[in-house]
mmCIF file of C-alpha atoms and ligand atoms in Angstrom:
data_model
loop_
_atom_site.group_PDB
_atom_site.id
_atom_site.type_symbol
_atom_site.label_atom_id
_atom_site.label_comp_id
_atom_site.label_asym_id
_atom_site.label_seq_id
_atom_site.Cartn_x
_atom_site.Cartn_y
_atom_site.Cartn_z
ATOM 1 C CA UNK A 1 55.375 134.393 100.722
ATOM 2 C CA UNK A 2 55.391 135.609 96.900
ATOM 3 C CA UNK A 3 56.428 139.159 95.961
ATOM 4 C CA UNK A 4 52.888 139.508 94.502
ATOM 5 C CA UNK A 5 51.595 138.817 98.041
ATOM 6 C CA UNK A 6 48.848 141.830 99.075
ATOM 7 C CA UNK A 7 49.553 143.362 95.356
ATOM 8 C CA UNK A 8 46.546 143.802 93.143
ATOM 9 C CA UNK A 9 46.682 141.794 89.805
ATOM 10 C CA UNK A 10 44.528 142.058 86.522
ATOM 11 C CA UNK A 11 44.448 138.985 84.057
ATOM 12 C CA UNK A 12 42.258 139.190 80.576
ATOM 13 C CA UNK A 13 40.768 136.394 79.443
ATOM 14 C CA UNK A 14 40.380 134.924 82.660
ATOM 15 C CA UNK A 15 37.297 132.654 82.364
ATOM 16 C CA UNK A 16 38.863 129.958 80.978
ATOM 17 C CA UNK A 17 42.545 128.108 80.085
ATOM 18 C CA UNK A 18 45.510 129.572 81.318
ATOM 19 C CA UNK A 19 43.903 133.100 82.488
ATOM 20 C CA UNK A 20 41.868 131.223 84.799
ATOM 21 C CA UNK A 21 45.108 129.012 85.727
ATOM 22 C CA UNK A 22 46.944 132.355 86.113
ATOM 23 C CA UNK A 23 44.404 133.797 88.233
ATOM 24 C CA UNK A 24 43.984 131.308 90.744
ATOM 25 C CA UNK A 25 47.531 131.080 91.210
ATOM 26 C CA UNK A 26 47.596 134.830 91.743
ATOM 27 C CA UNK A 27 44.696 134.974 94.352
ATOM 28 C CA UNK A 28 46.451 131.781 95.804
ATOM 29 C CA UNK A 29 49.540 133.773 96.722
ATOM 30 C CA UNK A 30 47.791 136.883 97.929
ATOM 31 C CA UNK A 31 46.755 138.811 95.366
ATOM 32 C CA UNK A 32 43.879 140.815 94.688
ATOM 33 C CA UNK A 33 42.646 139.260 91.268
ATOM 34 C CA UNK A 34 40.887 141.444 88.880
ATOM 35 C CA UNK A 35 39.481 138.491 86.087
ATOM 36 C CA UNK A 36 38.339 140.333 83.123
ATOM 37 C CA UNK A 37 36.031 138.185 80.475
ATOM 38 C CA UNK A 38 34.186 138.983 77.428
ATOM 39 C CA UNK A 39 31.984 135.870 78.627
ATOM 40 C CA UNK A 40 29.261 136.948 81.701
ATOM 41 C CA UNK A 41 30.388 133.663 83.354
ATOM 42 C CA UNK A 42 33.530 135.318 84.856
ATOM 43 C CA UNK A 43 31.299 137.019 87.411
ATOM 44 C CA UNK A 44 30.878 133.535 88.809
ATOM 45 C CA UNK A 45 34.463 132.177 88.289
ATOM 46 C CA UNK A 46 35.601 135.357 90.107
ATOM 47 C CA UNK A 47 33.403 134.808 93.057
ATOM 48 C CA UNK A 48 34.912 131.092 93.323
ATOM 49 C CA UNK A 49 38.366 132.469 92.644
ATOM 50 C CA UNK A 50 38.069 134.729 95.414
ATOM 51 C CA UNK A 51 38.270 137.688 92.910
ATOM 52 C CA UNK A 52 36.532 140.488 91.626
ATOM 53 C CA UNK A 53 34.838 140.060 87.896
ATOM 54 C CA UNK A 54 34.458 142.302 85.041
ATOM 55 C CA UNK A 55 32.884 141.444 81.918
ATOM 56 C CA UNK A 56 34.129 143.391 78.747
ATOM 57 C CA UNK A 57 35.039 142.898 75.121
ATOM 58 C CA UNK A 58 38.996 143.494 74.738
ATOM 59 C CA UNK A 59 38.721 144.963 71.639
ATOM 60 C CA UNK A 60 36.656 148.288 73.310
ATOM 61 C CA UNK A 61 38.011 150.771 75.647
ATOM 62 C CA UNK A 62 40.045 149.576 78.519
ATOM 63 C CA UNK A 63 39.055 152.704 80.218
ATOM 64 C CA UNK A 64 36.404 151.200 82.501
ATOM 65 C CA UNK A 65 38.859 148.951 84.011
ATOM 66 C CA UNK A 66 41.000 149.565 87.539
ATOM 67 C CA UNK A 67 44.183 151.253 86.323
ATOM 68 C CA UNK A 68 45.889 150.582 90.261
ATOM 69 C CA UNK A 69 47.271 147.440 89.511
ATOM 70 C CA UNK A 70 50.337 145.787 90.153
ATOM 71 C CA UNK A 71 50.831 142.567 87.943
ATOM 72 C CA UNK A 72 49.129 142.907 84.778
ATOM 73 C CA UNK A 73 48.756 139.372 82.383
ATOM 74 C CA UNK A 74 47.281 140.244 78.885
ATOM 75 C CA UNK A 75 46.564 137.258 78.141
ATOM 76 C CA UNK A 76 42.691 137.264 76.253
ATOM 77 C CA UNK A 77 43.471 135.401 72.885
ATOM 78 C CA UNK A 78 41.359 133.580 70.237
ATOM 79 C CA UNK A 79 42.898 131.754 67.050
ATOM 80 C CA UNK A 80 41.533 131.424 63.332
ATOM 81 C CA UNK A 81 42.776 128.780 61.063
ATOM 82 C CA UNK A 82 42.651 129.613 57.422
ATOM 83 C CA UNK A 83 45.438 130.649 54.412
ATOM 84 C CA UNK A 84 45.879 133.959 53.966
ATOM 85 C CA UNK A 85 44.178 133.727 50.651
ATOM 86 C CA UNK A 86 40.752 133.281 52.060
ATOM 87 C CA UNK A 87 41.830 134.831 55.810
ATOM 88 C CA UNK A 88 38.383 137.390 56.632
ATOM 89 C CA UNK A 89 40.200 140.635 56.595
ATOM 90 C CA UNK A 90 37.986 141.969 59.478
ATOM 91 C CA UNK A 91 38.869 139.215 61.531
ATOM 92 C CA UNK A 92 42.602 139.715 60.867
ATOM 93 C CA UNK A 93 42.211 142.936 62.260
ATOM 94 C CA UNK A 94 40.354 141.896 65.351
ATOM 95 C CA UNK A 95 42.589 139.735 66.145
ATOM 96 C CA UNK A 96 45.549 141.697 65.947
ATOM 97 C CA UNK A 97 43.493 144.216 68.113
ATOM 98 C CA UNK A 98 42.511 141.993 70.856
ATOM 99 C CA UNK A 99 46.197 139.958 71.019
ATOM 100 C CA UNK A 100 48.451 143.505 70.202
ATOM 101 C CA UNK A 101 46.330 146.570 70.543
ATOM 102 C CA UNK A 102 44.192 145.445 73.869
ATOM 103 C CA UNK A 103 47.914 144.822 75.334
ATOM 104 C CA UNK A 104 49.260 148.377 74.536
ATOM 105 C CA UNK A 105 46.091 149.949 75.422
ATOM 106 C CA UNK A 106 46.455 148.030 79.377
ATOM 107 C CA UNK A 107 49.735 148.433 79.417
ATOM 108 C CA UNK A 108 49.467 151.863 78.628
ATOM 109 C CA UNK A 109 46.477 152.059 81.289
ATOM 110 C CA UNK A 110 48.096 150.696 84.581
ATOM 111 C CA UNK A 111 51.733 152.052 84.508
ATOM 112 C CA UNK A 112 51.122 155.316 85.902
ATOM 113 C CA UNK A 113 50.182 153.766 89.230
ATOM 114 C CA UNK A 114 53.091 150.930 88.517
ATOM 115 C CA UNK A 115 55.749 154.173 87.975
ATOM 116 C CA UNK A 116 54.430 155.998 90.967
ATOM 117 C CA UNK A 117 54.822 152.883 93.291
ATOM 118 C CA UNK A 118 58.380 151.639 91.871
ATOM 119 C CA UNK A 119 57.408 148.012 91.242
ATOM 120 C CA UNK A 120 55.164 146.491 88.534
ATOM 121 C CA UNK A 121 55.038 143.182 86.883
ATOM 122 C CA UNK A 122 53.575 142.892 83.153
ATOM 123 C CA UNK A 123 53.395 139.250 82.292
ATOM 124 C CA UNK A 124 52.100 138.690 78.413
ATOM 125 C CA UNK A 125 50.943 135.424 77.220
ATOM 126 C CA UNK A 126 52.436 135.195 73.572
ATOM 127 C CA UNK A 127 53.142 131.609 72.003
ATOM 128 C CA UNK A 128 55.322 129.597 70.083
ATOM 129 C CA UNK A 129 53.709 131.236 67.260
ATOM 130 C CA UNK A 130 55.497 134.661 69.040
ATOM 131 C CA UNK A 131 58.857 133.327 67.753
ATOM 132 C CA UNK A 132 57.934 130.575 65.101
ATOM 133 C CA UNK A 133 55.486 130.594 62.422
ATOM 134 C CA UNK A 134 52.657 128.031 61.023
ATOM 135 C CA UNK A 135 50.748 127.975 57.689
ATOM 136 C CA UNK A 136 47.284 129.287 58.110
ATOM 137 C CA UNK A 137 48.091 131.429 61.463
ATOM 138 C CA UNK A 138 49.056 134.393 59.602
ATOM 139 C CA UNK A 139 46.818 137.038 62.409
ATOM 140 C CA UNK A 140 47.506 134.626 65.428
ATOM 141 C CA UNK A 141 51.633 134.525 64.078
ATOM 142 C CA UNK A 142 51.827 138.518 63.338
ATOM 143 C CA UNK A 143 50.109 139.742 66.680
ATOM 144 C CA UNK A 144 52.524 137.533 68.978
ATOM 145 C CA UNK A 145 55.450 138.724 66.848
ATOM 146 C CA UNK A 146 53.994 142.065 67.746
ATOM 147 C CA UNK A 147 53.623 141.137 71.263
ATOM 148 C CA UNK A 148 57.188 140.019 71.819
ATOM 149 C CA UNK A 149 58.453 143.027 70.113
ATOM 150 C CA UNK A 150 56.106 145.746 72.329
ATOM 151 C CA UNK A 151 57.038 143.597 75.697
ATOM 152 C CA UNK A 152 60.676 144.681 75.067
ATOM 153 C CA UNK A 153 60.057 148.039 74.694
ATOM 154 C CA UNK A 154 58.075 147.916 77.949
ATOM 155 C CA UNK A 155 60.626 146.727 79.446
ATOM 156 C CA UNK A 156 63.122 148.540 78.772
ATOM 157 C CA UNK A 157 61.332 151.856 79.257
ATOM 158 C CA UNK A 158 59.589 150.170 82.721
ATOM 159 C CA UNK A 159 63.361 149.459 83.901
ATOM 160 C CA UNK A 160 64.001 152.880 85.646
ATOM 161 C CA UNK A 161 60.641 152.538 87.133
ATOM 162 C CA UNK A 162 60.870 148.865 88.886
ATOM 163 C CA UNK A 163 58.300 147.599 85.762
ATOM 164 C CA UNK A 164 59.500 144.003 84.371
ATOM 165 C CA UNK A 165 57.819 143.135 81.031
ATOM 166 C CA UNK A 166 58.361 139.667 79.931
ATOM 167 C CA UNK A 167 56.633 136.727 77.428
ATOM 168 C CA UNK A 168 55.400 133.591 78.443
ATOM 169 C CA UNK A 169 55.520 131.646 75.440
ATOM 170 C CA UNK A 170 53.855 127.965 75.361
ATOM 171 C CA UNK A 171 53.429 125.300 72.904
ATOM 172 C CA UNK A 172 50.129 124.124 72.681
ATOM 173 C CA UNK A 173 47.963 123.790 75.866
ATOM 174 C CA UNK A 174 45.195 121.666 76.879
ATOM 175 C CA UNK A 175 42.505 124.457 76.560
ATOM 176 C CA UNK A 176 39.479 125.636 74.811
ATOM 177 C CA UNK A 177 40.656 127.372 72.363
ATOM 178 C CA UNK A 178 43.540 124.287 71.263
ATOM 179 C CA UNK A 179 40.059 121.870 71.384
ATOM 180 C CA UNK A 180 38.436 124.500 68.809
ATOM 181 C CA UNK A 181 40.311 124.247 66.348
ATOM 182 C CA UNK A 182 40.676 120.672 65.766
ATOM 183 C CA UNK A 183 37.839 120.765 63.116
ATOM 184 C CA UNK A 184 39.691 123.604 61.146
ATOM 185 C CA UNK A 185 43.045 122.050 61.439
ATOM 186 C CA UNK A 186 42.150 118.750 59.821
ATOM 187 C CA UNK A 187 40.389 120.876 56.948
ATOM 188 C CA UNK A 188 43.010 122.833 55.746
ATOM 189 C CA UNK A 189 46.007 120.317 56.312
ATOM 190 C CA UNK A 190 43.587 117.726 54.308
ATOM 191 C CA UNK A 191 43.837 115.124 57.046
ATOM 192 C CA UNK A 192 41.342 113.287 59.770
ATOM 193 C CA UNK A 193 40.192 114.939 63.058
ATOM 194 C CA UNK A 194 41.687 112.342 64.785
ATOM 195 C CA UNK A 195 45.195 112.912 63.162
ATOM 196 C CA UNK A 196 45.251 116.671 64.567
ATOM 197 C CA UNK A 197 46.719 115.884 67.703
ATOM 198 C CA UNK A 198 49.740 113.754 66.591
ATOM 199 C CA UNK A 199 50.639 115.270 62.876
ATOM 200 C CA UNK A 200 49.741 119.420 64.232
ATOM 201 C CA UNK A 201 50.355 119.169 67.726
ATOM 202 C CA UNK A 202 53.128 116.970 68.941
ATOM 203 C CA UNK A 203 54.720 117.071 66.004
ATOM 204 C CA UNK A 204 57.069 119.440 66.727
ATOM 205 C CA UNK A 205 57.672 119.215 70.265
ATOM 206 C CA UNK A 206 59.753 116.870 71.689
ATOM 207 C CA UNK A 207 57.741 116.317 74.588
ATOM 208 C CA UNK A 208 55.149 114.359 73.547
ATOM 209 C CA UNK A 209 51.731 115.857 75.575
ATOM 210 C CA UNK A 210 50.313 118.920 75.860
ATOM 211 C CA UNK A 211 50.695 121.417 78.463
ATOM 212 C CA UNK A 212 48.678 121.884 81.148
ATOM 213 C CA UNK A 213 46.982 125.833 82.098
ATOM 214 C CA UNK A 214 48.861 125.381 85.528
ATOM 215 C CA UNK A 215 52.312 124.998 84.273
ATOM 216 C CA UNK A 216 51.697 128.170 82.306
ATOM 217 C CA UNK A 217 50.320 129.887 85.692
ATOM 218 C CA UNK A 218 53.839 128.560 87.352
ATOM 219 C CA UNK A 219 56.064 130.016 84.587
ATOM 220 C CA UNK A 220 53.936 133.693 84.943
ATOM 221 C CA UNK A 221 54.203 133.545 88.578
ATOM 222 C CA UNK A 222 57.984 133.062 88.650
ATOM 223 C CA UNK A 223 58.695 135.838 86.541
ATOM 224 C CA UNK A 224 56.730 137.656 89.206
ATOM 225 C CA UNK A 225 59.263 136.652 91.974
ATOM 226 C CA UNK A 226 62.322 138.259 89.408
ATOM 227 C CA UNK A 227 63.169 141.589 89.150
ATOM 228 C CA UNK A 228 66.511 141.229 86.727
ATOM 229 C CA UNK A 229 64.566 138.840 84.197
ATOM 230 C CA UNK A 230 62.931 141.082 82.038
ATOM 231 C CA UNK A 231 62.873 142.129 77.930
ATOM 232 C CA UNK A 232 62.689 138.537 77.429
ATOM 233 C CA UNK A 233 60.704 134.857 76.645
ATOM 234 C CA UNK A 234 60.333 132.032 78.536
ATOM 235 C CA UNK A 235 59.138 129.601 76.150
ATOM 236 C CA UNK A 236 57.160 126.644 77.839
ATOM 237 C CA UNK A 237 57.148 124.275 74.482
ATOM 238 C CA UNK A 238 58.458 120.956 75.381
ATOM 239 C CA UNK A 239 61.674 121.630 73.501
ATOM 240 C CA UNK A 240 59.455 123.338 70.157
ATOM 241 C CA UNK A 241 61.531 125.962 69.613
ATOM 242 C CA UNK A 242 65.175 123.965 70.637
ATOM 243 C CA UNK A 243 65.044 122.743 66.595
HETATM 244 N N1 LIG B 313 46.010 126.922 74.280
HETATM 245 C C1 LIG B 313 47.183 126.982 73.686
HETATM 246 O O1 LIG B 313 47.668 125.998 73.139
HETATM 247 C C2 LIG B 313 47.974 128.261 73.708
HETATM 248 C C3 LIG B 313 49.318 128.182 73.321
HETATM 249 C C4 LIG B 313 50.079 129.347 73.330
HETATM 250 C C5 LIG B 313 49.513 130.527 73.680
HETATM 251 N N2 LIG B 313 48.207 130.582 74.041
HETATM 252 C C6 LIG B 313 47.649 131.873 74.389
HETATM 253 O O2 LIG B 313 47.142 131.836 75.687
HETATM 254 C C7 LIG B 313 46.081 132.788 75.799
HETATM 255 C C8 LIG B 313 44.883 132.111 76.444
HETATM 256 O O3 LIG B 313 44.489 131.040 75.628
HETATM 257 P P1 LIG B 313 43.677 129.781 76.173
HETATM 258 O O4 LIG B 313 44.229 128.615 75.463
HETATM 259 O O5 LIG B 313 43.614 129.808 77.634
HETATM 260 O O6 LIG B 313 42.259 130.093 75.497
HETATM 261 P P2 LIG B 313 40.758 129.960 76.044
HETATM 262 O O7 LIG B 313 39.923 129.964 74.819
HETATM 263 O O8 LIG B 313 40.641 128.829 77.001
HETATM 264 O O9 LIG B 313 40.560 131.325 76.862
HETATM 265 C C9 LIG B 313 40.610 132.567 76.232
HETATM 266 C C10 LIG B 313 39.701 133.517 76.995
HETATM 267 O O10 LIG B 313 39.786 134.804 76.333
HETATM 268 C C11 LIG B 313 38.467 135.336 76.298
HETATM 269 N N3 LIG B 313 38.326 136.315 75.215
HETATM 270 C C12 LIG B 313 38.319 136.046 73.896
HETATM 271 N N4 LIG B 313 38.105 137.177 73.196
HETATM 272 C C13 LIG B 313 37.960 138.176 74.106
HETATM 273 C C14 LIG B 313 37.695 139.568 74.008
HETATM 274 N N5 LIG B 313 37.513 140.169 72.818
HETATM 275 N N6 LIG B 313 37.610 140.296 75.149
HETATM 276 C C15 LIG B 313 37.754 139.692 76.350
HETATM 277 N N7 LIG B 313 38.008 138.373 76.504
HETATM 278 C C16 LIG B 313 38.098 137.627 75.399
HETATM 279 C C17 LIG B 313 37.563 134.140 76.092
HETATM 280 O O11 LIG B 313 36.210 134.417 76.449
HETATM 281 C C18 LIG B 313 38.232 133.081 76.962
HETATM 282 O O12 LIG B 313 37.697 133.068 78.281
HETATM 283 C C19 LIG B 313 45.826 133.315 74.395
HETATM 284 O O13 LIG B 313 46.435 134.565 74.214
HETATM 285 C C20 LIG B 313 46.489 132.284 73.514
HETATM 286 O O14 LIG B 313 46.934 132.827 72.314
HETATM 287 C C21 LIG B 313 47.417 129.463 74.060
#
């Protein structure tokens, strides 16, 4: 039995890569699963899940969304890959909004019901790029610094109130959004599409694969199960972040 057994859990970004990992894990250990999508299809993932669906843009009001939850994973991210020099200035700002600003604005949503029931786990999916930097990932770089920094301050005003806040923070992933930008990658570091994977990568892991959605899900639902782990990252980078 998990501690998040019969507790009711709300991941973003849940129709696909490691929200959909972390979500199935959840619902696998008892949980009642809120997925929440900006694409319609999580209706249907959250009906195979075992779930409950809701389809809304991140960057919007939260308010619509069910504020009694338990375990809350802000994970909904996208990436851009371009020098700051030529970096859309609206889309650094959406960015930061949907990665930083969505966070706060859940957070800040679900933990009255988390303080009034003396136990609530908030699980955010930052990166590598939350405690390293790479050229060209100046919005995706600056709202996972910003995530790290607010899940600290979560935790340590959630303390007194049972409320762990900690980072999950993986190298790169075998997901959508890693596939993506292979295309943008190889244009603005001047080498092949089919170079990507070894020279951007694995280069500076020392595990040489990617990580799969599921051993993200594992490293969210452990920090679940702990209730003195918290204010901190658990990097899941193959060693990245060891150099
Ligand atoms: N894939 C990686 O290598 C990797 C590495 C480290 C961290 N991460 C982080 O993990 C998280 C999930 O990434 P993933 O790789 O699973 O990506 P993904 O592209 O597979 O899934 C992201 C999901 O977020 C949703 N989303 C995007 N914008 C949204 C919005 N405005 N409102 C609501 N939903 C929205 C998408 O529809 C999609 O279903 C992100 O925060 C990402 O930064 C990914």
């Amino acid at each position: 039995m998990s501690s998040v057994t019969g507790h009711t859990a709300l991941v973003t970004g849940a129709a696909s890569g490691i929200g959909l990992a972390c979500a199935r894990a959840l619902a696998d250990a008892g949980a009642k699963v809120h997925l929440v999508d900006l694409d319609p299809g999580v209706r249907d993932i959250a009906s195979e899940v075992g779930g409950v669906g809701h389809v809304l843009d991140l960057t919007s009001s939260v308010s619509a969304l069910p504020a009694e939850v338990d375990v809350l994973v802000n994970n909904a991210g996208v990436q851009h890959v371009a020098p700051i020099h030529e970096f859309p200035a609206e889309r650094f700002s959406a960015m930061v909004e949907l990665m930083l600003g969505a966070a706060f604005r859940l957070t800040r949503h679900v933990l009255p019901h988390m303080y009034s029931r003396g136990w609530g786990r908030l699980v955010h999916i930052s990166s590598v790029h939350g405690l390293r930097a790479s050229a060209f990932k100046s919005a995706y770089v600056a709202a996972k610094h910003g995530l790290e920094g607010f899940s600290k301050v979560a935790a340590l005003e959630g303390a007194p109130h049972g409320v762990t806040s900690n980072c999950v923070a993986p190298g790169y992933v075998r997901t959508p959004l890693v596939e993506k930008q292979i295309a943008d990658q190889a244009r603005v570091h001047g080498i092949s599409e089919a170079d990507v994977s070894g020279q951007i990568f694995l280069q500076r892991t020392a595990v040489k694969r990617l990580i799969e959605p599921s051993e993200v899900a594992d490293a969210v639902m452990w920090l679940c199960d702990n209730s003195f782990v918290t204010g901190t990252s658990l990097a899941v980078d193959g060693g990245w972040t060891a150099q």
